[in-house]
Short mmCIF file of C-alpha atoms in Angstrom, two decimals:
data_model
loop_
_atom_site.label_atom_id
_atom_site.label_comp_id
_atom_site.label_asym_id
_atom_site.label_seq_id
_atom_site.Cartn_x
_atom_site.Cartn_y
_atom_site.Cartn_z
CA MET A 1 -5.07 21.74 13.83
CA MET A 2 -5.51 18.27 15.52
CA THR A 3 -7.82 19.78 18.11
CA LYS A 4 -10.05 21.48 15.42
CA ILE A 5 -10.23 18.15 13.60
CA ILE A 6 -11.23 16.31 16.70
CA ASN A 7 -13.77 18.88 17.69
CA ARG A 8 -15.49 18.98 14.20
CA SER A 9 -15.73 15.13 14.30
CA VAL A 10 -17.35 15.20 17.78
CA LEU A 11 -19.90 17.91 16.62
CA LEU A 12 -20.76 16.05 13.66
CA LEU A 13 -21.21 12.79 15.47
CA LEU A 14 -23.46 14.55 17.98
CA ILE A 15 -25.53 15.96 15.19
CA ALA A 16 -25.88 12.51 13.54
CA LEU A 17 -26.95 10.86 16.76
CA SER A 18 -29.42 13.40 17.65
CA SER A 19 -31.12 12.94 14.34
CA CYS A 20 -31.14 9.20 14.30
CA ASN A 21 -33.35 6.85 16.23
CA SER A 22 -31.98 3.44 17.60
CA ASP A 23 -33.23 1.59 14.55
CA ASP A 24 -31.38 3.91 12.23
CA ASP A 25 -28.26 3.74 14.23
CA GLN A 26 -28.21 -0.02 14.18
CA ASN A 27 -28.71 -0.06 10.43
CA VAL A 28 -25.70 2.22 10.00
CA THR A 29 -23.31 0.26 12.06
CA SER A 30 -24.45 -3.05 10.73
CA ILE A 31 -23.19 -2.24 7.21
CA GLU A 32 -20.85 -5.34 6.30
CA ILE A 33 -18.24 -5.29 3.60
CA PRO A 34 -19.15 -8.14 1.11
CA GLN A 35 -16.84 -11.30 0.89
CA SER A 36 -15.84 -10.28 -2.54
CA ILE A 37 -16.13 -6.99 -4.48
CA THR A 38 -15.70 -6.81 -8.40
CA ILE A 39 -14.25 -3.82 -10.02
CA ASN A 40 -15.49 -3.64 -13.69
CA SER A 41 -13.07 -1.00 -15.19
CA SER A 42 -11.31 -1.99 -18.50
CA GLY A 43 -7.58 -1.38 -18.39
CA LEU A 44 -7.47 -0.04 -14.70
CA PHE A 45 -4.83 -2.61 -13.40
CA PRO A 46 -4.99 -1.42 -9.82
CA GLU A 47 -1.90 -2.27 -7.64
CA GLY A 48 -2.72 -0.64 -4.26
CA ILE A 49 -5.73 -0.68 -2.19
CA VAL A 50 -6.66 1.05 1.21
CA TYR A 51 -10.05 1.02 3.04
CA ASP A 52 -11.43 4.12 4.43
CA ASP A 53 -13.65 3.36 7.40
CA VAL A 54 -15.24 6.81 7.44
CA GLU A 55 -16.61 6.79 3.93
CA LYS A 56 -16.94 2.88 3.73
CA VAL A 57 -15.09 2.71 0.45
CA PHE A 58 -11.84 1.33 -1.08
CA TYR A 59 -9.46 3.53 -2.88
CA THR A 60 -7.28 1.96 -5.53
CA SER A 61 -4.34 2.93 -7.58
CA SER A 62 -3.71 2.35 -11.36
CA VAL A 63 -0.54 1.13 -12.91
CA ASN A 64 -1.78 1.70 -16.38
CA LEU A 65 -3.89 4.73 -16.06
CA GLY A 66 -2.31 6.46 -13.19
CA LYS A 67 -5.58 7.70 -11.76
CA ILE A 68 -6.90 7.05 -8.19
CA SER A 69 -10.32 5.39 -8.07
CA LYS A 70 -12.98 5.12 -5.36
CA VAL A 71 -14.68 1.73 -5.10
CA ALA A 72 -18.09 1.44 -3.21
CA LEU A 73 -18.99 -1.67 -1.34
CA ASP A 74 -21.34 -2.86 -4.35
CA GLY A 75 -18.29 -2.47 -6.86
CA THR A 76 -19.24 0.85 -8.25
CA THR A 77 -16.08 2.51 -9.19
CA THR A 78 -15.54 6.34 -9.83
CA ASP A 79 -12.58 8.59 -10.41
CA PHE A 80 -11.30 10.28 -7.36
CA ILE A 81 -8.10 11.78 -8.61
CA THR A 82 -7.19 12.13 -12.25
CA GLU A 83 -4.85 15.17 -12.35
CA ASN A 84 -2.08 15.58 -14.81
CA GLY A 85 1.42 14.14 -13.92
CA LEU A 86 0.02 10.79 -12.52
CA VAL A 87 1.85 8.14 -14.61
CA SER A 88 1.60 4.85 -12.64
CA THR A 89 0.17 4.93 -9.16
CA LEU A 90 1.20 2.14 -6.82
CA GLY A 91 1.08 2.02 -2.99
CA LEU A 92 -1.58 3.83 -1.23
CA THR A 93 -2.10 4.57 2.50
CA ILE A 94 -4.33 6.74 4.60
CA ASP A 95 -3.18 9.11 7.35
CA LYS A 96 -6.19 8.43 9.59
CA GLN A 97 -5.52 11.22 12.04
CA ASN A 98 -5.41 13.91 9.39
CA ARG A 99 -7.87 12.28 6.78
CA ARG A 100 -5.06 12.32 3.96
CA LEU A 101 -4.46 9.94 1.24
CA ILE A 102 -0.79 9.21 0.43
CA VAL A 103 -0.05 8.12 -3.09
CA CYS A 104 3.23 6.69 -4.72
CA ASN A 105 3.52 7.94 -8.26
CA THR A 106 6.13 6.39 -10.40
CA ASP A 107 6.87 4.87 -13.93
CA PRO A 108 7.81 1.29 -14.42
CA GLY A 109 7.11 1.66 -18.21
CA PHE A 110 3.74 -0.16 -18.34
CA GLY A 111 1.24 2.71 -18.25
CA VAL A 112 -0.38 4.73 -21.10
CA ASN A 113 1.21 7.97 -19.57
CA SER A 114 4.77 6.41 -19.48
CA THR A 115 7.44 8.59 -21.35
CA ASP A 116 11.34 8.48 -21.72
CA ASN A 117 11.45 11.46 -19.39
CA THR A 118 9.65 9.64 -16.51
CA LEU A 119 10.67 5.94 -17.10
CA PHE A 120 12.43 4.82 -13.99
CA LYS A 121 13.06 8.41 -13.05
CA LEU A 122 9.71 9.64 -11.54
CA ALA A 123 9.67 9.19 -7.91
CA ASN A 124 6.84 11.42 -6.35
CA VAL A 125 4.84 11.09 -3.19
CA LEU A 126 1.60 13.03 -3.30
CA ILE A 127 -0.90 13.89 -0.35
CA PHE A 128 -4.51 14.56 -0.82
CA ASP A 129 -7.23 15.62 1.42
CA LEU A 130 -9.76 12.76 1.56
CA ASP A 131 -12.76 14.96 2.01
CA THR A 132 -11.91 17.87 -0.51
CA LYS A 133 -9.57 16.01 -2.93
CA ASP A 134 -7.22 18.92 -2.69
CA LYS A 135 -3.57 18.21 -3.29
CA LEU A 136 -1.77 19.14 -0.02
CA ALA A 137 1.95 18.29 -1.07
CA ASP A 138 3.96 16.76 -3.73
CA TYR A 139 7.31 15.40 -2.88
CA ASP A 140 9.97 14.65 -5.41
CA LEU A 141 12.33 11.89 -4.10
CA SER A 142 14.24 11.17 -7.44
CA ASP A 143 17.45 12.91 -6.62
CA LEU A 144 17.86 12.22 -2.87
CA VAL A 145 20.22 9.18 -3.40
CA GLN A 146 23.51 10.22 -4.63
CA GLY A 147 24.45 9.34 -8.18
CA GLU A 148 22.35 8.62 -11.13
CA THR A 149 20.17 5.87 -9.69
CA PRO A 150 16.90 4.47 -11.20
CA ASN A 151 13.59 5.05 -9.39
CA LEU A 152 10.40 3.23 -8.63
CA VAL A 153 8.67 4.39 -5.50
CA ASN A 154 6.47 1.46 -4.46
CA ASP A 155 4.72 1.73 -1.06
CA ALA A 156 4.34 4.11 1.91
CA VAL A 157 3.40 3.93 5.49
CA VAL A 158 2.96 6.49 8.21
CA GLY A 159 5.08 6.05 11.35
CA GLY A 160 4.17 6.53 14.91
CA ASN A 161 5.86 9.99 14.95
CA GLY A 162 3.86 11.12 11.70
CA TYR A 163 6.78 10.46 9.35
CA ILE A 164 5.93 8.91 6.07
CA TYR A 165 8.37 6.02 4.99
CA VAL A 166 8.55 5.13 1.27
CA THR A 167 10.22 2.21 -0.52
CA ASN A 168 12.28 2.37 -3.68
CA SER A 169 12.06 -1.10 -5.69
CA VAL A 170 15.08 -0.51 -8.07
CA THR A 171 17.36 1.38 -5.77
CA PRO A 172 18.13 -0.14 -2.33
CA ALA A 173 16.64 3.01 -0.51
CA ILE A 174 14.04 3.85 1.93
CA TYR A 175 12.96 7.67 2.27
CA LYS A 176 11.60 9.52 5.13
CA ILE A 177 9.15 12.55 4.69
CA ASP A 178 8.21 14.85 7.48
CA PRO A 179 4.91 16.49 6.58
CA ARG A 180 5.15 19.20 9.24
CA SER A 181 8.55 20.53 7.95
CA ARG A 182 7.84 19.43 4.37
CA ILE A 183 11.26 17.87 4.19
CA ALA A 184 12.10 14.60 2.41
CA GLU A 185 15.48 12.82 2.94
CA VAL A 186 16.94 9.23 2.73
CA PHE A 187 16.15 7.11 5.81
CA VAL A 188 18.51 4.30 4.85
CA VAL A 189 20.57 2.89 1.95
CA ASP A 190 21.59 -0.71 2.29
CA GLU A 191 23.13 -3.08 -0.25
CA ARG A 192 20.97 -5.94 1.21
CA PHE A 193 18.01 -4.30 -0.36
CA THR A 194 19.39 -4.49 -4.03
CA PRO A 195 17.20 -6.04 -6.44
CA ILE A 196 18.21 -9.69 -7.53
CA GLN A 197 16.16 -10.08 -10.55
CA GLY A 198 14.62 -6.53 -10.93
CA PHE A 199 12.68 -5.90 -7.88
CA GLY A 200 13.93 -5.08 -4.30
CA LEU A 201 12.12 -3.34 -1.57
CA ASN A 202 8.35 -3.45 -1.85
CA GLY A 203 5.56 -3.35 0.88
CA LEU A 204 6.27 -2.12 4.44
CA VAL A 205 4.37 -1.50 7.65
CA TYR A 206 4.82 0.35 10.89
CA HIS A 207 4.97 -1.61 14.20
CA PRO A 208 3.66 0.22 17.21
CA ASP A 209 6.82 -0.70 19.19
CA GLY A 210 8.75 1.72 17.00
CA TYR A 211 10.13 -0.13 13.96
CA ILE A 212 9.32 -0.92 10.29
CA LEU A 213 8.82 -4.23 8.80
CA VAL A 214 9.82 -4.21 5.07
CA GLY A 215 9.65 -6.90 2.38
CA HIS A 216 12.25 -7.60 -0.29
CA TYR A 217 10.33 -8.76 -3.33
CA ASP A 218 12.82 -10.82 -5.31
CA SER A 219 14.32 -12.79 -2.31
CA GLY A 220 11.05 -13.08 -0.21
CA SER A 221 12.98 -11.61 2.74
CA LEU A 222 11.63 -9.54 5.67
CA TYR A 223 13.51 -6.97 7.42
CA LYS A 224 13.05 -4.94 10.73
CA ILE A 225 14.50 -1.47 10.87
CA PRO A 226 14.06 0.87 14.06
CA GLU A 227 12.62 4.23 13.42
CA ASN A 228 15.49 5.62 15.21
CA PHE A 229 17.99 3.54 13.03
CA THR A 230 21.59 4.97 13.07
CA ASN A 231 23.71 1.84 12.39
CA PRO A 232 23.40 -0.84 9.63
CA ASP A 233 23.91 -3.53 12.31
CA GLU A 234 20.40 -2.38 13.60
CA ILE A 235 18.71 -3.76 10.45
CA ILE A 236 17.56 -7.37 11.30
CA LYS A 237 16.59 -9.92 8.70
CA VAL A 238 13.70 -11.87 10.13
CA GLU A 239 14.25 -15.54 9.96
CA LEU A 240 11.14 -17.20 8.41
CA SER A 241 10.17 -20.72 9.18
CA GLU A 242 9.64 -21.58 5.67
CA PRO A 243 10.47 -19.88 2.33
CA VAL A 244 8.09 -17.28 0.89
CA ASN A 245 8.34 -16.98 -2.92
CA THR A 246 8.19 -13.07 -3.08
CA ILE A 247 6.93 -10.33 -0.77
CA ASP A 248 4.71 -7.62 -2.25
CA GLY A 249 2.25 -5.85 0.10
CA ILE A 250 2.36 -6.23 3.91
CA GLU A 251 -0.39 -5.67 6.31
CA ILE A 252 -0.14 -5.72 10.10
CA LEU A 253 -2.76 -7.84 11.78
CA SER A 254 -1.56 -7.44 15.43
CA SER A 255 1.66 -6.74 17.31
CA THR A 256 2.54 -10.33 16.65
CA GLU A 257 1.07 -11.08 13.40
CA ILE A 258 1.33 -9.88 9.69
CA ALA A 259 -0.02 -10.87 6.44
CA VAL A 260 2.21 -10.93 3.22
CA ALA A 261 1.11 -11.06 -0.29
CA SER A 262 3.14 -13.12 -2.56
CA ASN A 263 2.98 -13.59 -6.32
CA GLY A 264 4.83 -14.89 -9.26
CA ALA A 265 4.86 -16.85 -12.51
CA GLY A 266 3.92 -20.43 -11.48
CA GLU A 267 1.07 -22.54 -10.35
CA GLY A 268 0.25 -22.03 -6.56
CA LEU A 269 2.61 -19.20 -6.15
CA ASP A 270 -0.18 -16.49 -5.79
CA ARG A 271 -0.85 -16.66 -1.95
CA VAL A 272 -1.38 -14.45 1.07
CA TYR A 273 0.69 -15.76 4.03
CA ARG A 274 -0.09 -15.35 7.65
CA ILE A 275 3.08 -14.87 9.66
CA SER A 276 3.46 -14.74 13.42
CA THR A 277 6.21 -14.05 15.83
CA SER A 278 6.97 -14.77 19.58
CA ASP A 279 10.31 -12.86 19.89
CA ASN A 280 9.35 -9.36 18.52
CA TRP A 281 10.25 -10.15 15.00
CA ILE A 282 13.63 -11.79 15.31
CA ASN A 283 11.87 -14.81 13.93
CA GLY A 284 8.60 -15.43 12.06
CA SER A 285 6.53 -18.49 11.65
CA VAL A 286 4.21 -19.14 8.78
CA ILE A 287 1.05 -20.22 10.37
CA GLY A 288 -1.37 -20.17 7.41
CA SER A 289 -2.03 -19.16 3.73
CA PHE A 290 -4.69 -18.20 1.38
CA ASP A 291 -4.84 -19.38 -2.15
CA ALA A 292 -5.25 -16.23 -4.51
CA GLU A 293 -5.73 -18.55 -7.53
CA ASN A 294 -3.49 -17.15 -10.24
CA SER A 295 -4.62 -13.57 -9.68
CA PHE A 296 -1.34 -11.85 -8.78
CA PRO A 297 -2.29 -10.38 -5.42
CA THR A 298 -0.49 -7.20 -4.54
CA THR A 299 -1.69 -5.34 -1.70
CA MET A 300 -4.00 -5.72 1.34
CA SER A 301 -6.13 -3.60 3.76
CA LEU A 302 -7.29 -4.52 7.16
CA THR A 303 -11.06 -3.53 7.93
CA LYS A 304 -13.59 -4.24 10.61
CA ASP A 305 -14.71 -7.24 8.64
CA GLY A 306 -11.49 -8.77 8.17
CA LEU A 307 -8.45 -8.58 5.84
CA TYR A 308 -8.89 -7.93 2.18
CA VAL A 309 -6.54 -8.58 -0.78
CA LEU A 310 -6.47 -7.01 -4.24
CA LYS A 311 -6.30 -9.57 -7.15
CA SER A 312 -4.60 -7.23 -9.61
CA TYR A 313 -4.05 -9.57 -12.59
CA LEU A 314 -1.09 -7.41 -13.44
CA PRO A 315 0.72 -9.88 -15.67
CA PHE A 316 -1.82 -9.17 -18.37
CA LEU A 317 -0.63 -5.73 -18.67
CA LEU A 318 2.98 -6.91 -19.29
CA PRO A 319 4.36 -6.39 -22.81
CA ASN A 320 5.49 -10.13 -23.16
CA ASN A 321 1.94 -11.35 -22.29
CA PRO A 322 0.25 -12.91 -25.42
CA ASN A 323 -3.13 -11.26 -24.47
CA GLN A 324 -1.61 -7.85 -23.73
CA ASP A 325 -3.70 -6.21 -26.38
CA THR A 326 -6.97 -7.32 -24.69
CA LEU A 327 -7.14 -5.32 -21.53
CA TRP A 328 -8.32 -7.01 -18.49
CA LYS A 329 -11.74 -5.57 -17.39
CA GLU A 330 -12.45 -7.22 -13.89
CA TYR A 331 -10.40 -6.90 -10.75
CA ILE A 332 -11.41 -8.52 -7.40
CA ILE A 333 -11.00 -7.25 -3.72
CA GLU A 334 -11.63 -10.50 -1.73
CA ARG A 335 -11.73 -11.23 2.06
CA VAL A 336 -8.86 -13.46 3.15
CA SER A 337 -9.67 -16.68 4.89
CA PHE A 338 -6.53 -18.44 6.37
#
């Protein structure tokens, strides 16, 4: 399958090159992502973003409407996936090798499609073909942890071996999905991941040295877990040089640097932190930050033009917000400058 995909890509590239002169080629490669992209879509409330460097578009999820949207570089927003069963979509990631979009579908109770049957029960991971929009797989993770546990699948990442790792924010668990065998199982359950005030595990990234870095939202803690994890003692809490209020989305910048989106109720708490390590993520040093200006930054995506963060304005969706009846209309994807 992989050989066919590579051969097809090479063929398309040769055709494209043969039909373009040098000026055209220069114009194509010089496309730059703007500093800021405004999404005008009333009530969308996106939580996850990911950039597709093939199509040159961002994909966003929607806590409120459940759908997946495609955002062009000029901000034009169109529906990409709107199928039944999408309640609140959160984390998104792209399996670049196979051109697949991986979506976390769950129900925190804030969306228009929320029901008593799905509230903190729904825990699905869906996989879509980026080129055809066909649904390739739908994994139900809701009953994998023993006992009657609540569910809120939040973020996903593709590991080096092709496995997909998924966090649960209200049960202290990470799942592992094998797309080849179509088997989903529990990767780890650990009491250290238990929520303190409501949210536990959130964003996660895969490190090329064979481990996962995952954030705990409430505590602002960062953990390192080997892919071949077998013993709880192998889970390391990364010691940060200074406190981080919360950890929402995480993006890997290099083998020694990550970016962390942090948000909360309070002036100056909405920031993106740049964190580095010199000892393979035993310790982490905060070496820079970006003020997200009370926008509730959630997730990020690294592109050829830099790191972009989603300003989600999610608190305007919450029931206790005095302006909840006036749905927010504009959301921002902005380049981060540390």
